[in-house]
XYZ file of C-alpha atoms in Angstrom:
348
model
C -36.926 43.886 -65.362
C -34.907 45.469 -68.141
C -36.223 44.997 -71.697
C -34.441 45.665 -74.939
C -35.214 48.996 -76.582
C -38.018 49.167 -79.174
C -38.076 52.552 -80.870
C -36.893 54.388 -77.782
C -38.769 52.387 -75.130
C -38.033 49.134 -73.428
C -39.869 45.918 -74.186
C -40.888 45.633 -70.553
C -42.380 49.113 -70.618
C -44.215 48.280 -73.823
C -46.017 45.385 -72.209
C -47.153 47.628 -69.396
C -48.887 49.833 -71.949
C -50.697 47.028 -73.766
C -53.290 45.522 -71.420
C -55.157 43.313 -73.924
C -53.622 40.489 -75.934
C -52.702 41.770 -79.391
C -52.901 39.399 -82.352
C -51.771 39.733 -85.967
C -53.654 37.811 -88.636
C -51.988 36.965 -91.954
C -54.621 36.684 -94.667
C -52.670 34.123 -96.701
C -53.262 33.377 -100.380
C -54.966 36.503 -101.785
C -57.031 34.549 -104.321
C -58.404 32.256 -101.627
C -60.802 32.694 -98.731
C -58.262 34.243 -96.350
C -59.261 37.859 -97.112
C -62.953 36.885 -96.903
C -62.464 35.309 -93.489
C -60.633 38.373 -92.163
C -63.543 40.597 -93.177
C -66.185 38.278 -91.768
C -64.513 37.765 -88.389
C -64.083 41.546 -88.084
C -67.825 41.656 -87.437
C -67.373 39.577 -84.275
C -66.251 40.483 -80.780
C -62.816 39.436 -79.502
C -61.328 40.238 -76.080
C -58.135 41.753 -77.440
C -56.499 43.737 -80.206
C -56.571 42.348 -83.745
C -54.721 43.571 -86.827
C -54.735 41.956 -90.271
C -51.839 41.882 -92.711
C -53.152 42.327 -96.246
C -53.341 44.597 -99.260
C -55.888 47.210 -98.219
C -57.223 47.566 -101.775
C -57.752 43.807 -101.970
C -59.809 43.962 -98.777
C -61.897 46.860 -100.069
C -62.600 45.000 -103.308
C -63.434 41.739 -101.557
C -65.690 43.504 -99.038
C -67.620 45.084 -101.906
C -67.953 41.739 -103.631
C -69.173 40.066 -100.448
C -71.460 42.942 -99.508
C -69.816 43.141 -96.103
C -69.881 46.473 -94.289
C -66.531 46.653 -92.485
C -64.589 49.820 -91.739
C -60.955 49.278 -92.737
C -58.450 51.260 -90.665
C -54.876 51.364 -91.962
C -52.191 51.383 -89.276
C -48.613 52.544 -89.688
C -46.042 49.763 -89.864
C -44.874 50.418 -86.291
C -48.301 51.257 -84.858
C -49.708 48.899 -82.262
C -53.316 47.804 -82.769
C -56.075 49.048 -80.501
C -58.665 46.810 -78.857
C -60.842 45.270 -81.542
C -64.250 46.775 -82.202
C -66.843 44.728 -84.122
C -67.331 46.158 -87.598
C -63.802 47.574 -87.822
C -60.699 45.798 -89.121
C -57.289 47.266 -88.400
C -54.848 46.591 -91.240
C -51.100 46.647 -91.752
C -50.954 47.214 -95.507
C -48.761 45.014 -97.691
C -49.035 45.820 -101.383
C -49.810 43.060 -103.850
C -47.245 42.981 -106.671
C -49.857 41.942 -109.242
C -53.658 42.184 -109.569
C -55.648 39.455 -107.872
C -58.983 37.905 -108.760
C -60.858 35.677 -106.352
C -60.336 32.014 -107.172
C -57.529 32.579 -109.705
C -54.012 31.747 -108.557
C -51.178 33.985 -109.745
C -47.567 32.887 -109.085
C -46.588 36.541 -109.315
C -48.224 37.029 -105.910
C -46.345 34.151 -104.304
C -43.728 36.413 -102.670
C -46.536 38.536 -101.170
C -47.787 35.575 -99.142
C -44.372 35.079 -97.564
C -43.973 38.810 -96.981
C -47.097 38.663 -94.826
C -45.515 35.905 -92.752
C -42.204 37.750 -92.471
C -43.930 40.892 -91.220
C -45.999 38.938 -88.712
C -42.879 37.244 -87.350
C -41.114 40.593 -87.086
C -44.097 42.134 -85.295
C -44.060 39.330 -82.720
C -40.313 39.608 -82.230
C -40.505 43.385 -81.837
C -43.278 43.173 -79.266
C -45.900 44.949 -81.396
C -48.168 41.910 -80.986
C -48.122 38.880 -78.717
C -49.178 36.184 -81.166
C -49.772 35.475 -84.831
C -52.648 33.653 -86.499
C -52.128 32.475 -90.050
C -54.707 32.196 -92.797
C -54.502 29.466 -95.442
C -51.795 29.474 -98.082
C -51.428 27.549 -101.340
C -48.102 25.713 -101.305
C -48.224 24.910 -105.015
C -48.454 28.480 -106.276
C -45.613 29.590 -103.989
C -43.442 26.849 -105.457
C -44.611 27.838 -108.941
C -43.204 31.282 -108.149
C -39.785 29.648 -107.792
C -39.762 29.728 -103.979
C -39.188 26.411 -102.184
C -41.970 26.127 -99.592
C -43.306 23.072 -97.786
C -45.577 24.764 -95.251
C -46.050 27.271 -92.456
C -44.504 25.011 -89.829
C -41.191 24.585 -91.594
C -41.062 28.208 -92.781
C -41.646 29.634 -89.307
C -38.985 27.366 -87.846
C -36.433 28.519 -90.418
C -37.254 32.215 -90.070
C -37.077 32.153 -86.271
C -33.899 30.070 -86.186
C -35.664 27.229 -84.394
C -34.041 23.862 -85.045
C -37.083 21.766 -84.239
C -40.775 22.531 -84.010
C -43.828 20.310 -83.728
C -47.098 20.641 -85.598
C -50.155 19.922 -83.469
C -53.851 20.219 -84.271
C -56.475 20.752 -81.595
C -60.190 20.176 -81.877
C -63.038 17.794 -81.290
C -61.704 16.974 -77.838
C -58.376 15.822 -79.313
C -54.799 17.041 -79.535
C -52.854 15.354 -82.322
C -49.167 16.125 -82.849
C -47.019 14.936 -85.741
C -43.586 13.324 -85.689
C -43.162 14.293 -89.361
C -45.099 16.933 -91.260
C -45.164 17.654 -94.981
C -43.206 14.749 -96.396
C -43.975 12.256 -99.144
C -44.998 8.961 -97.585
C -41.964 7.287 -99.147
C -39.687 9.473 -96.984
C -41.423 9.108 -93.629
C -39.636 5.971 -92.412
C -36.192 7.504 -92.957
C -37.290 10.665 -91.125
C -38.421 8.822 -87.984
C -35.015 8.554 -86.316
C -34.057 8.182 -82.671
C -32.849 11.780 -82.362
C -35.741 13.348 -84.249
C -38.437 11.374 -82.448
C -36.839 12.126 -79.064
C -36.809 15.840 -79.898
C -40.464 15.804 -80.987
C -41.666 14.069 -77.827
C -39.622 16.353 -75.588
C -41.096 19.457 -77.245
C -44.619 18.048 -77.116
C -44.276 17.110 -73.437
C -42.826 20.507 -72.495
C -45.433 22.507 -74.427
C -48.351 20.531 -73.011
C -47.130 21.705 -69.639
C -46.170 25.284 -70.483
C -48.854 26.121 -73.008
C -51.783 23.951 -71.967
C -51.218 23.752 -68.208
C -50.715 19.972 -68.068
C -47.652 19.410 -65.863
C -47.854 15.609 -66.157
C -49.317 14.950 -69.605
C -50.163 11.487 -70.860
C -49.100 11.000 -74.480
C -50.296 8.102 -76.622
C -47.761 7.267 -79.334
C -48.770 5.699 -82.645
C -46.736 3.040 -84.356
C -45.624 3.683 -87.914
C -46.711 0.448 -89.534
C -50.059 -1.370 -89.710
C -50.766 -3.103 -86.391
C -47.729 -1.234 -84.988
C -45.472 -3.572 -86.948
C -47.021 -6.864 -85.776
C -43.937 -7.760 -83.694
C -41.640 -6.991 -86.610
C -43.525 -8.916 -89.285
C -44.911 -5.710 -90.845
C -41.897 -3.472 -90.282
C -39.227 -2.917 -87.640
C -39.465 0.828 -87.017
C -41.412 0.227 -83.793
C -38.779 -2.225 -82.479
C -35.688 -0.396 -83.698
C -36.679 3.254 -83.117
C -40.016 4.028 -81.483
C -39.869 1.645 -78.519
C -36.253 2.499 -77.554
C -37.087 6.215 -77.611
C -40.165 5.652 -75.479
C -38.233 3.558 -72.949
C -35.590 6.283 -72.659
C -38.138 9.021 -72.047
C -40.287 6.887 -69.758
C -37.166 6.406 -67.607
C -37.024 10.214 -67.358
C -40.548 10.240 -65.958
C -42.677 10.910 -69.047
C -46.076 9.219 -69.200
C -46.001 7.620 -72.647
C -48.103 4.704 -73.918
C -47.660 2.671 -77.078
C -46.636 2.310 -79.749
C -50.299 1.768 -80.571
C -51.821 0.565 -83.839
C -53.197 3.812 -85.261
C -56.380 2.217 -86.590
C -57.621 1.356 -83.082
C -55.927 3.998 -80.922
C -58.552 6.711 -81.274
C -61.342 4.320 -80.328
C -59.333 3.218 -77.287
C -59.089 6.831 -76.109
C -62.728 6.603 -75.035
C -61.712 4.151 -72.307
C -58.101 5.231 -71.785
C -57.917 9.000 -72.327
C -54.685 10.740 -73.235
C -53.778 14.430 -73.251
C -52.296 14.139 -76.721
C -51.700 11.641 -79.499
C -48.422 11.580 -81.395
C -48.907 10.377 -84.979
C -45.915 9.394 -87.072
C -47.063 11.158 -90.246
C -49.534 13.731 -91.508
C -52.364 11.558 -92.789
C -52.150 9.035 -89.959
C -53.675 11.255 -87.288
C -55.133 14.353 -88.898
C -58.069 12.763 -90.769
C -59.476 11.604 -87.427
C -59.061 15.001 -85.792
C -60.485 16.890 -88.751
C -63.502 14.602 -88.790
C -64.024 15.136 -85.058
C -63.537 18.908 -85.245
C -65.003 19.690 -88.660
C -65.007 23.446 -89.210
C -63.446 24.333 -85.866
C -59.985 22.755 -85.725
C -56.865 24.715 -84.819
C -53.269 24.242 -85.943
C -50.631 25.304 -83.411
C -46.856 25.227 -83.834
C -45.065 24.019 -80.719
C -41.477 24.948 -79.896
C -41.370 28.396 -81.508
C -40.202 31.467 -79.573
C -43.593 33.008 -80.386
C -47.235 31.937 -80.313
C -48.661 30.807 -83.639
C -52.042 29.281 -84.334
C -53.781 28.705 -87.643
C -56.885 27.451 -89.361
C -56.940 23.736 -90.172
C -58.219 24.124 -93.747
C -56.992 25.240 -97.141
C -57.568 28.186 -99.448
C -60.920 26.942 -100.867
C -60.414 28.811 -104.140
C -63.858 27.811 -105.402
C -65.487 29.606 -102.453
C -63.422 32.816 -102.548
C -65.619 35.852 -103.056
C -68.855 33.894 -102.651
C -69.508 34.524 -98.957
C -70.262 30.819 -98.573
C -67.506 30.152 -96.042
C -67.377 29.019 -92.438
C -65.402 31.117 -89.968
C -65.369 28.560 -87.141
C -61.761 27.445 -87.509
C -60.418 31.000 -87.698
C -62.520 32.128 -84.749
C -61.192 29.177 -82.738
C -57.593 29.931 -83.802
C -57.862 33.591 -82.796
C -59.551 32.731 -79.514
C -56.817 30.231 -78.626
C -54.085 32.698 -79.609
C -55.635 35.320 -77.322
C -55.921 32.794 -74.498
C -52.307 31.690 -74.852
C -51.024 35.245 -75.220
C -52.908 36.295 -72.121
C -51.529 33.373 -70.109
C -47.968 34.255 -71.141
C -48.346 37.996 -70.574
C -44.986 39.467 -69.566
C -44.784 41.056 -66.149
C -42.855 44.271 -65.522
């Protein structure tokens, strides 16, 4: 196999050298709990290499505030991380443009958050790491900085040149994917079109096979309206869009059920299991999953040319610097990223 050259060596050769999955962690909003979580998980064991993207001085200050004894090791921008050792956190330094205090948002640091993402994407594309895990960001303060930003999912799609991606959360024995992501509710109906819904289901079906090892996945599809439209009396999106798309893809051999009323679907899964649920909008499916997986849910972006997982919670500004945070979701996100990276390991 011939790989493209990375600083004088081929990509294929690079993957021969790295025997453990290597993961980059973006620490997200600096005033939130992202830096705290990075320090706390550094105390744990992980079967791979882990490097955090953050301002090294911010991490030192937050470690002192938390009373956490973690050795911070700065890596050069093109240096690959070594296998993780508990008590040590490898760091790719990204300087904060302005001072940061725990719990206090500063729009002046909005660009920094996106710089972390850009560097993580570049590291994945260059082969320095095999996957990225993202800490929580605050969409509002990024927009307050004058940067249009609707979320990780959309940003990663744009930066990688991916036309369509799918947001899916995993946890509590459930996989819940979204037909639309961060949209006002008033815009959801217009966004659920034949082409867009077909693309979402195709990506979800393909990734359940490639990423989760389910060659013949069963997908339960939610309706958009209450009672799945009640035969058109409560809305026609099911009749005009969702059902025709499902019939088309069922004819191609996909195992799809629905459209189901969302208020009863999750209870029905106890008797009629599915490998994934497709919800039409953000708050239709995610409250159920987050209740079922409280503190340990994982967000994964399907359809990207790289592996990306994330925590399923926000920045928790009121908890930043207190030490009163749960690491379960981040631990689960890193563990899944390692598992997926290992399963997709390139062969020479």
